Coordinates of C-alpha atoms and ligand atoms in Angstrom, one line a residue:
X18 CA 3.2 28.6 9.1
X19 CA 0.6 26.2 7.8
X20 CA -1.1 25.5 11.1
X21 CA -3.1 22.7 9.7
X22 CA -4.5 19.9 11.9
X23 CA -4.5 16.8 9.7
X24 CA -6.5 13.7 10.8
X25 CA -5.0 10.4 9.8
X26 CA -7.0 7.2 10.1
X27 CA -4.7 4.2 10.9
X28 CA -1.7 4.2 13.2
X29 CA 0.8 1.7 11.8
X30 CA 4.2 2.4 10.4
X31 CA 2.8 4.3 7.5
X32 CA 0.9 6.6 9.8
X33 CA 4.1 7.1 11.8
X34 CA 6.1 8.1 8.7
X35 CA 3.2 10.4 7.5
X36 CA 3.3 12.1 10.9
X37 CA 7.1 12.6 10.8
X38 CA 6.8 14.2 7.3
X39 CA 3.9 16.4 8.5
X40 CA 5.9 17.6 11.5
X41 CA 8.6 18.9 9.1
X42 CA 6.0 20.9 7.3
X43 CA 4.6 22.4 10.5
X44 CA 1.4 20.3 10.3
X45 CA 0.0 18.6 13.4
X46 CA -1.3 15.1 13.0
X47 CA -4.1 13.6 15.0
X48 CA -4.3 9.8 14.5
X49 CA -7.3 7.6 14.9
X50 CA -6.7 3.9 15.3
X51 CA -8.4 0.8 16.6
X52 CA -5.2 -0.5 18.2
X53 CA -4.4 1.0 21.5
X54 CA -0.7 0.2 21.1
X55 CA -0.5 1.6 17.5
X56 CA 3.1 2.5 16.8
X57 CA 2.1 5.9 15.3
X58 CA 1.2 7.0 18.9
X59 CA 4.9 7.7 19.4
X60 CA 5.1 10.1 16.4
X61 CA 1.8 12.0 16.1
X62 CA 0.7 15.1 18.0
X63 CA -2.5 13.5 19.3
X64 CA -3.8 9.9 19.4
X65 CA -7.4 8.8 19.6
X66 CA -8.2 5.1 20.2
X67 CA -11.5 3.8 18.9
X68 CA -13.3 1.4 16.7
X69 CA -13.7 2.4 13.1
X70 CA -17.5 2.2 13.5
X71 CA -17.7 4.1 16.9
X72 CA -19.7 7.2 15.9
X73 CA -19.0 9.1 19.1
X74 CA -15.2 8.5 19.0
X75 CA -15.1 9.4 15.3
X76 CA -17.0 12.6 16.1
X77 CA -14.4 13.5 18.7
X78 CA -11.7 13.0 16.1
X79 CA -13.5 14.9 13.4
X80 CA -14.0 17.9 15.7
X81 CA -10.2 18.2 16.2
X82 CA -9.1 18.2 12.6
X83 CA -9.3 20.4 9.5
X84 CA -9.2 17.5 7.0
X85 CA -8.8 13.7 7.0
X86 CA -6.6 11.3 5.1
X87 CA -5.8 7.6 5.8
X88 CA -2.8 5.2 5.8
X89 CA -4.6 2.0 4.9
X90 CA -7.5 1.1 2.6
X91 CA -9.6 -1.3 4.8
X92 CA -11.6 1.4 6.5
X93 CA -15.4 1.0 6.3
X94 CA -16.7 3.1 3.4
X95 CA -19.6 4.3 5.5
X96 CA -17.2 5.7 8.1
X97 CA -15.2 7.7 5.4
X98 CA -18.4 8.8 3.8
X99 CA -19.9 10.1 7.0
X100 CA -16.7 12.0 7.9
X101 CA -16.6 13.5 4.5
X102 CA -19.9 15.2 5.1
X103 CA -18.3 17.2 7.8
X104 CA -14.6 17.5 7.0
X105 CA -13.0 16.7 3.6
X106 CA -11.6 13.2 3.3
X107 CA -8.7 13.0 0.8
X108 CA -8.3 10.7 -1.2
X109 CA -12.1 10.8 -1.6
X110 CA -14.0 7.9 -0.1
X111 CA -15.4 6.7 -3.5
X112 CA -11.8 5.9 -4.5
X113 CA -11.3 3.8 -1.4
X114 CA -14.6 2.0 -2.0
X115 CA -13.5 1.0 -5.5
X116 CA -10.1 -0.2 -4.5
X117 CA -10.8 -2.0 -1.3
X118 CA -12.8 -4.6 -3.2
X119 CA -10.5 -6.7 -5.5
X120 CA -13.2 -7.3 -8.1
X121 CA -14.3 -3.7 -8.6
X122 CA -10.6 -2.7 -8.5
X123 CA -9.7 -5.2 -11.3
X124 CA -12.9 -4.3 -13.4
X125 CA -11.9 -0.6 -13.2
X126 CA -8.3 -1.3 -14.4
X127 CA -9.5 -3.5 -17.3
X128 CA -11.9 -0.8 -18.4
X129 CA -8.9 1.4 -18.9
X130 CA -7.5 -1.2 -21.2
X131 CA -4.7 -2.0 -18.8
X132 CA -3.8 -5.6 -18.3
X133 CA -4.4 -7.5 -15.0
X134 CA -4.2 -11.1 -14.2
X135 CA -7.0 -13.3 -15.4
X136 CA -9.6 -13.4 -12.7
X137 CA -13.1 -14.5 -11.7
X138 CA -15.5 -14.1 -8.8
X139 CA -15.9 -17.1 -6.5
X140 CA -18.9 -17.1 -4.1
X141 CA -19.2 -20.9 -3.6
X142 CA -16.8 -23.7 -3.5
X143 CA -18.6 -25.2 -6.6
X144 CA -17.9 -22.1 -8.6
X145 CA -14.4 -23.3 -9.0
X146 CA -15.6 -26.4 -11.0
X147 CA -16.1 -24.1 -14.0
X148 CA -12.8 -22.3 -13.6
X149 CA -10.2 -24.9 -14.7
X150 CA -8.7 -22.3 -16.9
X151 CA -7.8 -20.2 -13.9
X152 CA -5.6 -22.9 -12.3
X153 CA -3.1 -23.0 -11.0
X154 CA -4.3 -19.9 -9.2
X155 CA -4.5 -17.9 -6.1
X156 CA -7.8 -17.6 -4.3
X157 CA -8.0 -14.3 -2.4
X158 CA -10.7 -12.8 -0.2
X159 CA -12.2 -9.9 -2.1
X160 CA -11.8 -7.5 0.9
X161 CA -9.6 -7.0 3.9
X162 CA -6.5 -8.8 2.7
X163 CA -2.9 -7.6 3.1
X164 CA 0.6 -9.1 3.3
X165 CA -0.9 -12.2 1.7
X166 CA -3.5 -12.7 4.4
X167 CA -6.6 -14.4 3.2
X168 CA -4.9 -16.0 0.2
X169 CA -4.7 -19.7 -0.8
X170 CA -2.6 -21.2 -3.6
X171 CA -4.7 -23.7 -5.6
X172 CA -3.1 -26.1 -8.1
X173 CA -6.1 -28.3 -8.7
X174 CA -9.7 -28.6 -7.6
X175 CA -8.6 -31.3 -5.2
X176 CA -6.7 -28.8 -3.2
X177 CA -10.0 -27.3 -2.1
X178 CA -10.7 -30.3 0.1
X179 CA -7.5 -30.1 2.1
X180 CA -7.8 -26.4 2.6
X181 CA -10.3 -25.2 5.2
X182 CA -11.7 -22.2 3.3
X183 CA -14.4 -20.1 4.8
X184 CA -16.9 -19.6 1.9
X185 CA -19.1 -17.3 3.9
X186 CA -16.7 -14.6 2.5
X187 CA -16.4 -13.6 -1.1
X188 CA -13.3 -14.5 -3.2
X189 CA -11.6 -13.8 -6.4
X190 CA -9.7 -16.5 -8.2
X191 CA -6.6 -15.2 -10.0
X192 CA -4.6 -17.2 -12.5
X193 CA -1.0 -17.5 -11.3
X194 CA 1.4 -15.4 -13.3
X195 CA 4.8 -17.0 -14.0
X196 CA 6.6 -14.1 -12.4
X197 CA 9.9 -12.8 -13.6
X198 CA 9.8 -9.7 -11.4
X199 CA 7.6 -7.4 -9.4
X200 CA 7.8 -3.7 -9.5
X201 CA 5.8 -0.8 -8.1
X202 CA 5.3 2.8 -9.2
X203 CA 4.5 5.5 -6.7
X204 CA 2.9 8.7 -7.9
X205 CA 1.6 11.7 -6.0
X206 CA -1.1 13.6 -7.9
X207 CA -1.8 17.2 -6.9
X208 CA -4.6 18.0 -9.5
X209 CA -5.4 17.7 -13.2
X210 CA -2.3 16.5 -15.0
X211 CA -0.2 17.7 -12.0
X212 CA 1.8 15.1 -10.4
X213 CA 5.2 13.9 -9.2
X214 CA 6.3 10.4 -10.0
X215 CA 9.0 8.2 -8.6
X216 CA 10.9 5.8 -10.8
X217 CA 9.8 2.1 -10.8
X218 CA 10.9 0.2 -7.8
X219 CA 11.9 -3.5 -8.0
X220 CA 10.3 -5.6 -5.2
X221 CA 11.0 -9.1 -3.9
X222 CA 8.5 -10.9 -1.7
X223 CA 9.0 -13.8 0.7
X224 CA 5.9 -15.7 1.8
X225 CA 3.8 -13.0 0.0
X226 CA 5.3 -10.3 2.2
X227 CA 7.5 -7.6 0.8
X228 CA 11.1 -8.3 1.8
X229 CA 13.4 -6.2 -0.5
X230 CA 12.9 -3.1 -2.6
X231 CA 15.5 -1.3 -4.8
X232 CA 16.0 1.4 -7.3
X233 CA 16.8 1.3 -10.1
X234 CA 14.6 -1.6 -11.1
X235 CA 16.4 -3.9 -13.5
X236 CA 13.9 -3.6 -16.3
X237 CA 13.9 -2.6 -20.0
X238 CA 13.0 0.9 -21.2
X239 CA 9.5 -0.2 -22.5
X240 CA 8.5 -1.6 -19.0
X241 CA 10.0 1.5 -17.3
X242 CA 7.9 3.8 -19.5
X243 CA 4.8 1.6 -19.6
X244 CA 4.5 1.2 -15.9
X245 CA 4.8 4.9 -15.3
X246 CA 2.3 5.7 -18.0
X247 CA -0.2 3.2 -16.7
X248 CA 0.2 4.6 -13.1
X249 CA -0.4 8.2 -14.3
X250 CA -3.5 7.0 -16.3
X251 CA -4.9 5.3 -13.2
X252 CA -4.3 8.3 -10.9
X253 CA -5.9 10.7 -13.5
X254 CA -8.9 8.5 -14.1
X255 CA -9.5 8.3 -10.3
X256 CA -9.0 12.1 -10.0
X257 CA -6.9 11.0 -7.2
X258 CA -5.3 13.5 -4.8
X259 CA -2.3 12.3 -2.7
X260 CA 0.2 9.4 -3.0
X261 CA -0.8 6.2 -4.7
X262 CA 1.1 3.1 -5.5
X263 CA 0.5 0.7 -8.4
X264 CA 1.9 -2.9 -7.9
X265 CA 2.9 -4.7 -11.1
X266 CA 3.8 -8.2 -12.2
X267 CA 6.2 -8.8 -15.1
X268 CA 6.0 -12.3 -16.5
X269 CA 8.6 -14.4 -18.2
X270 CA 7.6 -13.0 -21.6
X271 CA 8.2 -9.5 -20.3
X272 CA 4.4 -8.7 -20.2
X273 CA 3.3 -6.1 -17.7
X274 CA 0.2 -6.6 -15.5
X275 CA -1.2 -4.4 -12.8
X276 CA -1.4 -6.6 -9.6
X277 CA -3.2 -4.1 -7.4
X278 CA -3.5 -0.4 -6.5
X279 CA -2.8 0.9 -3.0
X280 CA -4.7 4.2 -2.5
X281 CA -2.0 5.3 0.0
X282 CA 1.7 5.5 0.7
X283 CA 3.4 2.1 0.2
X284 CA 6.0 -0.1 1.9
X285 CA 8.1 -0.2 -1.3
X286 CA 8.4 3.6 -1.1
X287 CA 10.2 3.7 2.2
X288 CA 13.4 4.2 0.4
X289 CA 12.1 7.5 -1.0
X290 CA 12.8 9.0 2.5
X291 CA 16.5 8.7 1.9
X292 CA 16.8 8.5 -1.9
X293 CA 14.8 11.5 -3.0
X294 CA 14.6 15.2 -2.0
X295 CA 10.9 14.7 -1.2
X296 CA 9.6 11.4 0.2
X297 CA 6.3 9.7 -0.8
X298 CA 5.1 10.7 2.7
X299 CA 6.0 14.4 2.4
X300 CA 4.4 14.4 -1.1
X301 CA 1.2 12.9 0.3
X302 CA 1.0 15.6 2.9
X303 CA 1.8 18.3 0.4
X304 CA -0.9 17.1 -2.0
X305 CA -3.7 16.6 0.5
X306 CA -3.0 19.8 2.3
X307 CA -2.7 21.8 -1.0
X308 CA 0.9 22.8 -0.3
X309 CA 3.5 23.6 -3.0
X310 CA 4.5 20.8 -5.4
X311 CA 8.3 20.6 -5.6
X312 CA 10.0 18.9 -8.5
X313 CA 11.3 15.5 -7.5
X314 CA 15.0 14.8 -7.6
X315 CA 16.7 11.5 -7.0
X316 CA 19.6 11.8 -4.6
X317 CA 20.9 8.2 -4.8
X318 CA 20.1 4.7 -5.9
X319 CA 19.0 2.7 -2.9
X320 CA 17.8 -0.7 -1.5
X321 CA 15.6 -1.4 1.4
X322 CA 15.2 -4.5 3.5
X323 CA 12.2 -5.1 5.7
X324 CA 12.9 -6.4 9.1
X325 CA 10.2 -9.0 9.8
X326 CA 9.5 -10.5 13.2
X327 CA 12.6 -11.1 15.3
X328 CA 15.0 -9.9 12.6
X329 CA 14.7 -6.5 14.3
X330 CA 16.2 -7.7 17.6
X331 CA 19.9 -7.5 16.7
X332 CA 19.4 -4.0 15.4
X333 CA 17.6 -2.9 18.5
X334 CA 20.7 -4.1 20.4
X335 CA 22.8 -1.6 18.5
X336 CA 24.1 -3.8 15.8
X337 CA 26.4 -1.6 13.8
X338 CA 25.2 -0.2 10.5
X339 CA 27.3 1.6 7.8
X340 CA 27.3 5.4 7.3
X341 CA 25.2 5.0 4.1
X342 CA 22.5 3.0 6.0
X343 CA 19.4 4.2 7.7
X344 CA 17.6 2.1 10.3
X345 CA 14.0 2.6 11.2
X346 CA 12.3 0.9 14.2
X347 CA 8.5 1.1 14.0
X348 CA 8.5 0.7 17.8
X349 CA 5.9 -1.9 17.8
X350 CA 5.3 -3.3 21.2
X351 CA 5.2 -6.9 20.4
X352 CA 7.5 -8.8 18.1
X353 CA 5.4 -11.3 16.1
X354 CA 6.3 -13.6 13.2
X355 CA 5.4 -12.1 9.8
X356 CA 5.0 -8.7 11.4
X357 CA 6.9 -5.8 9.8
X358 CA 8.9 -4.4 12.6
X359 CA 11.3 -2.0 10.9
X360 CA 13.5 -1.5 7.8
X361 CA 16.9 -0.6 6.7
X362 CA 17.6 1.6 3.7
X363 CA 21.0 1.5 2.1
X364 CA 22.1 4.2 -0.4
X365 CA 24.1 2.6 -3.2
Ligands
ADP405 P1 -1.7 -8.2 -0.7 O1 -3.0 -7.4 -0.8 O2 -1.7 -9.1 0.4 O3 -0.5 -7.4 -0.9 P2 -1.3 -9.3 -3.4 O4 -2.4 -9.6 -4.3 O5 -0.5 -8.1 -3.7 O6 -1.9 -9.2 -1.9 O7 -0.4 -10.6 -3.3 C1 0.8 -10.6 -2.5 C2 1.9 -11.3 -3.3 O8 1.6 -12.6 -3.7 C3 2.2 -10.6 -4.6 O9 3.1 -9.4 -4.5 C4 2.9 -11.7 -5.4 O10 4.2 -11.9 -5.0 C5 2.1 -12.9 -5.0 N1 0.9 -13.1 -5.9 C6 -0.3 -12.6 -5.7 N2 -1.2 -12.9 -6.8 C7 -0.4 -13.5 -7.7 C8 -0.7 -14.0 -9.0 N3 -1.9 -14.0 -9.6 N4 0.4 -14.6 -9.7 C9 1.6 -14.7 -9.1 N5 1.9 -14.2 -7.9 C10 0.9 -13.6 -7.2
MG406 MG1 0.1 -6.4 -2.7

């Protein structure tokens, strides 16, 4: 059938699930990753290990594929840009560049008249002296953060003395939102005003790491509609192709804020594998490979729990699960604390 060789940069669980979805569509995946033990090795057709700046290895990868996509945003822009001169990279590298930097990302969202948290750039420790209004806040590295890595909660200026923060990196200070809830919206855009959108997903974090997701989200109609409308607006404005996720905060006064955009498939959308006719992964593959867009249908409500660190162990030892539950083991070699090892989706 399609016979496409799809290159994917990044070999984590998202790369694995993209590979599984591609296989169903008769598309071969070639994964490039800088981790020799990348879990997606077990799911893809071919695996190439190399640094994201290794020009020779990247060339070897590019020669094997028809087009390239990615499963995480922290890939050097130059690498994506160079690849794009030879084989098409989707989503386009400029989108990645904009989103991988928390300041340009938030500036972009605000230009669309969409609300974000209050934020300011911090380049030196002393910059915080003029930013009283942003406290209590969270100081985040402008680049390379995920799962709460590179983040510091700051109640007062004094906290800076006890925290050993490396100011050779750039930061953003965000005012803390008094959270009532967090939700995310996943949309797959196929072209101008052509997209499939999943209903808002309610998310619960523990230690800044996603722990639970569920549909339906317990939110009012205005938030349901507004979060979808903002997500579509963002995808259209970026002229995005593929699956994208917008993470939102809802504060105690029911105000909606965009927290961040993930230019990729997203952990909160794992439940789409079992709860919809087409998962976020399959839709991503369909969009980037210009395959048919099929109308989305929800099959069931669902909840997902991430298995973090050694929570995976009892399930690996054949802990019984119910008939309406689906267990996913990412087959990561090493069990580490705070590492996402697998998940369970329950249809409800
Ligand atoms: P990451 O890139 O690591 O996912 P996020 O900016 O999404 O970083 O932060 C992770 C989590 O930390 C959020 O989902 C939320 O629970 C909490 N958090 C981050 N920023 C704020 C904020 N400004 N106010 C309240 N909670 C926040
Ligand atoms: Mg996040």
